[in-house]
mmCIF file of C-alpha atoms in Angstrom:
data_model
loop_
_atom_site.group_PDB
_atom_site.id
_atom_site.type_symbol
_atom_site.label_atom_id
_atom_site.label_comp_id
_atom_site.label_asym_id
_atom_site.label_seq_id
_atom_site.Cartn_x
_atom_site.Cartn_y
_atom_site.Cartn_z
ATOM 1 C CA GLU A 1497 105.562 130.809 80.440
ATOM 2 C CA VAL A 1498 109.110 131.941 79.723
ATOM 3 C CA GLN A 1499 109.601 135.639 80.420
ATOM 4 C CA LEU A 1500 112.611 137.931 80.241
ATOM 5 C CA VAL A 1501 111.860 141.326 81.757
ATOM 6 C CA GLN A 1502 114.449 144.023 81.316
ATOM 7 C CA SER A 1503 115.128 147.137 83.356
ATOM 8 C CA GLY A 1504 117.787 149.791 83.808
ATOM 9 C CA GLY A 1505 117.978 151.667 80.530
ATOM 10 C CA GLY A 1506 117.955 155.412 80.137
ATOM 11 C CA LEU A 1507 120.031 158.480 79.404
ATOM 12 C CA VAL A 1508 123.687 158.644 80.370
ATOM 13 C CA GLN A 1509 126.475 161.084 79.554
ATOM 14 C CA PRO A 1510 129.449 160.077 77.417
ATOM 15 C CA GLY A 1511 132.011 158.361 79.585
ATOM 16 C CA GLY A 1512 129.364 157.369 82.087
ATOM 17 C CA SER A 1513 128.129 154.013 83.309
ATOM 18 C CA LEU A 1514 124.850 152.153 83.356
ATOM 19 C CA ARG A 1515 123.687 148.700 84.410
ATOM 20 C CA LEU A 1516 121.035 146.717 82.609
ATOM 21 C CA SER A 1517 119.148 143.873 84.242
ATOM 22 C CA CYS A 1518 117.155 141.019 82.796
ATOM 23 C CA ALA A 1519 114.918 139.086 85.190
ATOM 24 C CA ALA A 1520 114.039 135.596 84.034
ATOM 25 C CA SER A 1521 111.059 133.463 84.948
ATOM 26 C CA GLY A 1522 109.238 130.394 83.706
ATOM 27 C CA PHE A 1523 112.345 128.269 83.212
ATOM 28 C CA THR A 1524 115.433 127.033 85.061
ATOM 29 C CA PHE A 1525 117.608 130.082 84.523
ATOM 30 C CA SER A 1526 120.786 128.423 85.805
ATOM 31 C CA SER A 1527 120.652 125.878 82.963
ATOM 32 C CA TYR A 1528 120.870 128.342 80.083
ATOM 33 C CA THR A 1529 123.519 130.427 78.417
ATOM 34 C CA MET A 1530 122.379 134.035 78.089
ATOM 35 C CA ASN A 1531 123.340 136.867 75.772
ATOM 36 C CA TRP A 1532 122.961 140.579 75.224
ATOM 37 C CA VAL A 1533 122.200 141.822 71.712
ATOM 38 C CA ARG A 1534 121.774 145.454 70.704
ATOM 39 C CA GLN A 1535 120.266 147.395 67.856
ATOM 40 C CA ALA A 1536 121.286 150.952 67.065
ATOM 41 C CA PRO A 1537 118.515 153.212 65.714
ATOM 42 C CA GLY A 1538 117.627 152.144 62.185
ATOM 43 C CA LYS A 1539 120.340 149.489 62.144
ATOM 44 C CA GLY A 1540 120.595 145.723 62.379
ATOM 45 C CA LEU A 1541 121.134 143.350 65.262
ATOM 46 C CA GLU A 1542 124.575 143.253 66.863
ATOM 47 C CA PHE A 1543 125.922 140.719 69.339
ATOM 48 C CA VAL A 1544 127.225 142.357 72.509
ATOM 49 C CA SER A 1545 128.104 139.673 75.039
ATOM 50 C CA GLY A 1546 127.361 136.152 76.227
ATOM 51 C CA ILE A 1547 127.727 134.186 79.461
ATOM 52 C CA SER A 1548 127.596 130.480 80.128
ATOM 53 C CA SER A 1549 124.982 128.922 82.374
ATOM 54 C CA ASN A 1550 127.293 128.793 85.385
ATOM 55 C CA GLY A 1551 128.833 132.189 84.689
ATOM 56 C CA ARG A 1552 132.355 130.879 84.284
ATOM 57 C CA SER A 1553 132.667 131.663 80.580
ATOM 58 C CA THR A 1554 132.029 135.082 79.129
ATOM 59 C CA TYR A 1555 132.613 136.554 75.668
ATOM 60 C CA TYR A 1556 132.310 139.977 74.158
ATOM 61 C CA ALA A 1557 132.122 141.758 70.857
ATOM 62 C CA ASP A 1558 135.312 143.647 70.097
ATOM 63 C CA SER A 1559 133.332 146.899 70.146
ATOM 64 C CA VAL A 1560 132.586 146.571 73.875
ATOM 65 C CA LYS A 1561 135.493 144.497 75.169
ATOM 66 C CA GLY A 1562 137.124 146.134 78.156
ATOM 67 C CA ARG A 1563 134.178 148.482 78.711
ATOM 68 C CA PHE A 1564 131.211 146.181 79.340
ATOM 69 C CA ILE A 1565 130.908 143.332 81.838
ATOM 70 C CA ILE A 1566 128.297 140.601 81.653
ATOM 71 C CA SER A 1567 127.335 138.723 84.784
ATOM 72 C CA ARG A 1568 124.523 136.693 86.240
ATOM 73 C CA ASP A 1569 123.083 135.823 89.621
ATOM 74 C CA ASN A 1570 121.532 132.394 89.350
ATOM 75 C CA SER A 1571 120.113 132.697 92.858
ATOM 76 C CA LYS A 1572 118.089 135.680 91.649
ATOM 77 C CA ASP A 1573 117.437 134.432 88.109
ATOM 78 C CA THR A 1574 118.863 137.653 86.762
ATOM 79 C CA LEU A 1575 121.300 138.609 84.015
ATOM 80 C CA TYR A 1576 123.243 141.863 84.073
ATOM 81 C CA LEU A 1577 125.211 144.052 81.732
ATOM 82 C CA GLN A 1578 127.439 146.640 83.373
ATOM 83 C CA MET A 1579 128.289 149.233 80.755
ATOM 84 C CA GLY A 1580 131.153 151.662 81.290
ATOM 85 C CA SER A 1581 133.013 154.337 79.334
ATOM 86 C CA LEU A 1582 129.892 154.760 77.258
ATOM 87 C CA ARG A 1583 130.158 156.358 73.856
ATOM 88 C CA ALA A 1584 127.635 157.941 71.528
ATOM 89 C CA GLU A 1585 127.834 154.857 69.303
ATOM 90 C CA ASP A 1586 126.613 152.671 72.176
ATOM 91 C CA LYS A 1587 123.190 154.233 71.821
ATOM 92 C CA ALA A 1588 120.869 151.358 71.030
ATOM 93 C CA VAL A 1589 118.033 149.178 72.178
ATOM 94 C CA TYR A 1590 119.585 146.382 74.218
ATOM 95 C CA TYR A 1591 117.942 142.970 74.331
ATOM 96 C CA CYS A 1592 118.674 140.046 76.588
ATOM 97 C CA ALA A 1593 118.149 136.675 74.932
ATOM 98 C CA ARG A 1594 118.183 133.051 75.955
ATOM 99 C CA VAL A 1595 120.324 130.561 74.075
ATOM 100 C CA ALA A 1596 118.026 127.648 73.357
ATOM 101 C CA SER A 1597 120.470 124.779 73.440
ATOM 102 C CA PRO A 1598 124.024 124.014 74.535
ATOM 103 C CA TYR A 1599 124.540 122.315 71.178
ATOM 104 C CA ILE A 1600 123.038 124.736 68.669
ATOM 105 C CA TYR A 1601 123.535 128.406 69.418
ATOM 106 C CA TYR A 1602 120.350 130.343 68.688
ATOM 107 C CA PHE A 1603 117.963 132.553 70.648
ATOM 108 C CA ASP A 1604 114.508 131.237 71.419
ATOM 109 C CA TYR A 1605 113.335 133.951 73.829
ATOM 110 C CA TRP A 1606 114.088 137.659 73.943
ATOM 111 C CA GLY A 1607 113.474 140.412 76.445
ATOM 112 C CA GLN A 1608 111.355 143.399 75.506
ATOM 113 C CA GLY A 1609 114.366 145.608 74.876
ATOM 114 C CA MET A 1610 115.652 148.648 76.725
ATOM 115 C CA LEU A 1611 116.811 151.891 75.137
ATOM 116 C CA VAL A 1612 120.176 153.270 76.196
ATOM 117 C CA THR A 1613 120.914 156.819 75.071
ATOM 118 C CA VAL A 1614 124.381 158.302 75.427
ATOM 119 C CA SER A 1615 124.318 162.054 75.176
ATOM 120 C CA SER A 1616 125.465 165.154 76.992
ATOM 121 C CA SER B 196 136.031 137.780 60.518
ATOM 122 C CA TYR B 197 132.979 135.798 59.518
ATOM 123 C CA VAL B 198 130.466 137.832 57.483
ATOM 124 C CA LEU B 199 126.876 137.048 56.566
ATOM 125 C CA THR B 200 125.493 138.985 53.621
ATOM 126 C CA GLN B 201 121.794 139.528 53.068
ATOM 127 C CA PRO B 202 120.036 141.584 50.400
ATOM 128 C CA PRO B 203 118.838 144.853 51.936
ATOM 129 C CA SER B 204 115.337 144.425 50.595
ATOM 130 C CA VAL B 205 113.001 141.918 48.984
ATOM 131 C CA SER B 206 109.573 142.711 47.591
ATOM 132 C CA VAL B 207 106.826 140.219 46.877
ATOM 133 C CA ALA B 208 103.142 140.263 46.038
ATOM 134 C CA PRO B 209 100.644 138.689 48.428
ATOM 135 C CA GLY B 210 100.225 134.985 47.840
ATOM 136 C CA LYS B 211 103.598 134.635 46.156
ATOM 137 C CA THR B 212 106.833 133.164 47.487
ATOM 138 C CA ALA B 213 109.599 135.248 49.052
ATOM 139 C CA ARG B 214 113.158 134.012 49.254
ATOM 140 C CA ILE B 215 115.713 135.744 51.457
ATOM 141 C CA THR B 216 119.326 134.676 51.136
ATOM 142 C CA CYS B 217 122.197 134.731 53.617
ATOM 143 C CA GLY B 218 125.635 133.990 52.320
ATOM 144 C CA GLU B 219 129.375 134.485 51.972
ATOM 145 C CA GLY B 220 131.084 132.543 54.684
ATOM 146 C CA ASN B 221 130.712 128.843 53.992
ATOM 147 C CA THR B 222 127.326 128.773 55.705
ATOM 148 C CA GLY B 223 126.985 125.132 54.708
ATOM 149 C CA SER B 224 129.348 124.241 57.523
ATOM 150 C CA LYS B 225 127.271 126.006 60.171
ATOM 151 C CA SER B 226 123.728 125.935 61.461
ATOM 152 C CA VAL B 227 121.848 129.023 60.327
ATOM 153 C CA HIS B 228 118.972 130.550 62.228
ATOM 154 C CA TRP B 229 116.419 133.154 61.160
ATOM 155 C CA TYR B 230 114.556 135.874 63.048
ATOM 156 C CA GLN B 231 111.632 138.083 62.121
ATOM 157 C CA GLN B 232 111.473 141.567 63.589
ATOM 158 C CA LYS B 233 108.555 143.932 63.220
ATOM 159 C CA PRO B 234 108.884 147.652 64.021
ATOM 160 C CA GLY B 235 109.165 148.371 67.713
ATOM 161 C CA GLN B 236 109.236 144.693 68.655
ATOM 162 C CA ALA B 237 111.850 142.195 69.771
ATOM 163 C CA PRO B 238 113.020 139.639 67.222
ATOM 164 C CA VAL B 239 111.138 136.356 66.942
ATOM 165 C CA LEU B 240 112.767 133.071 65.951
ATOM 166 C CA VAL B 241 111.163 131.661 62.796
ATOM 167 C CA VAL B 242 113.652 128.982 61.682
ATOM 168 C CA TYR B 243 116.508 127.315 63.556
ATOM 169 C CA ASP B 244 119.191 124.802 62.668
ATOM 170 C CA ASP B 245 118.839 125.589 58.960
ATOM 171 C CA SER B 246 115.321 124.237 58.481
ATOM 172 C CA ASP B 247 113.495 123.545 61.742
ATOM 173 C CA ARG B 248 110.499 125.581 62.800
ATOM 174 C CA PRO B 249 109.664 126.537 66.397
ATOM 175 C CA SER B 250 106.205 125.704 67.593
ATOM 176 C CA GLY B 251 103.706 128.339 66.589
ATOM 177 C CA ILE B 252 105.518 129.361 63.409
ATOM 178 C CA PRO B 253 103.435 128.675 60.288
ATOM 179 C CA GLU B 254 104.552 125.984 57.876
ATOM 180 C CA ARG B 255 104.781 128.711 55.263
ATOM 181 C CA PHE B 256 108.195 129.531 56.745
ATOM 182 C CA SER B 257 110.958 127.158 55.726
ATOM 183 C CA GLY B 258 114.724 127.186 55.507
ATOM 184 C CA SER B 259 117.546 125.542 53.640
ATOM 185 C CA ASN B 260 121.317 125.740 53.710
ATOM 186 C CA SER B 261 123.750 124.535 51.094
ATOM 187 C CA GLY B 262 127.279 125.494 50.197
ATOM 188 C CA ASN B 263 127.746 129.194 50.745
ATOM 189 C CA THR B 264 124.102 130.238 50.942
ATOM 190 C CA ALA B 265 121.278 129.763 53.400
ATOM 191 C CA THR B 266 117.759 130.668 52.317
ATOM 192 C CA LEU B 267 114.603 131.566 54.185
ATOM 193 C CA THR B 268 111.541 130.847 52.092
ATOM 194 C CA ILE B 269 108.140 132.276 52.903
ATOM 195 C CA SER B 270 105.336 130.717 50.882
ATOM 196 C CA ARG B 271 101.929 132.281 50.276
ATOM 197 C CA VAL B 272 103.151 135.593 51.641
ATOM 198 C CA GLU B 273 100.694 137.612 53.711
ATOM 199 C CA ALA B 274 100.651 141.279 54.598
ATOM 200 C CA GLY B 275 101.526 140.342 58.189
ATOM 201 C CA ASP B 276 104.845 138.882 57.032
ATOM 202 C CA GLU B 277 106.151 142.344 56.257
ATOM 203 C CA ALA B 278 109.141 142.750 58.576
ATOM 204 C CA ASP B 279 112.917 142.711 58.807
ATOM 205 C CA TYR B 280 114.523 139.285 58.679
ATOM 206 C CA TYR B 281 117.948 138.407 60.078
ATOM 207 C CA CYS B 282 120.078 135.311 59.700
ATOM 208 C CA GLN B 283 122.461 134.278 62.458
ATOM 209 C CA VAL B 284 125.250 131.784 63.088
ATOM 210 C CA TRP B 285 127.582 130.956 65.937
ATOM 211 C CA GLU B 286 131.249 131.397 65.132
ATOM 212 C CA SER B 287 132.907 128.930 67.492
ATOM 213 C CA THR B 288 136.489 129.853 66.684
ATOM 214 C CA SER B 289 136.012 133.339 68.107
ATOM 215 C CA ASP B 290 133.036 132.759 70.432
ATOM 216 C CA GLN B 291 130.968 135.289 68.563
ATOM 217 C CA VAL B 292 127.369 135.454 67.462
ATOM 218 C CA ILE B 293 127.197 136.705 63.886
ATOM 219 C CA PHE B 294 124.104 138.339 62.427
ATOM 220 C CA GLY B 295 123.465 139.144 58.824
ATOM 221 C CA GLY B 296 122.746 142.769 58.024
ATOM 222 C CA GLY B 297 119.018 142.135 57.732
ATOM 223 C CA THR B 298 116.521 142.115 54.875
ATOM 224 C CA LYS B 299 113.414 144.256 54.763
ATOM 225 C CA LEU B 300 110.553 142.254 53.294
ATOM 226 C CA THR B 301 107.935 144.407 51.626
ATOM 227 C CA VAL B 302 104.575 142.956 50.677
ATOM 228 C CA LEU B 303 103.327 144.834 47.651
#
């Protein structure tokens, strides 16, 4: 059974940092592109960042570029999102998601979500 | 940048057909995917590559994509279909995932 189990959310002050993790199981993690998607309270889904299966290619939404870093450890089957210079508008539930296919870019499995609150 | 526009809300009576549109951006040239999200839950894929259904998704859910508009159709709507629905594409020129703004489906 495919599982994506997230950890690392919580409360952080503006300007602070936080790292999210997403532990994968039930599939060959190193074969799949992975993404982070977030959802601000009462709002829609927003792409945050993506990383190729081997970690060599990464891409970011303009809203987080230069502040967030996506990475992965294929030896640990884990995806990360290092968030820095956090702002109030980064408050959201963050989901990790698996890209189903290298040819058609959609998400077939999602993590349970992790709330990040940015407040003093 | 590429924009996907969805109606904020759609209402339908039980047993009827709901249609949720996703447009403005030459969607016909891209594969469109649809997610269902219920309150407090992660999104669930209901249609991918315009019209394919993942295993476990009822046949009542179908999709189409033509010209500038993709459509998610839910036949014989049930109370359990009440949720937010999002369309999504991959914008290869900018390496960005694009989501529509979401549509709240209300079952009357």
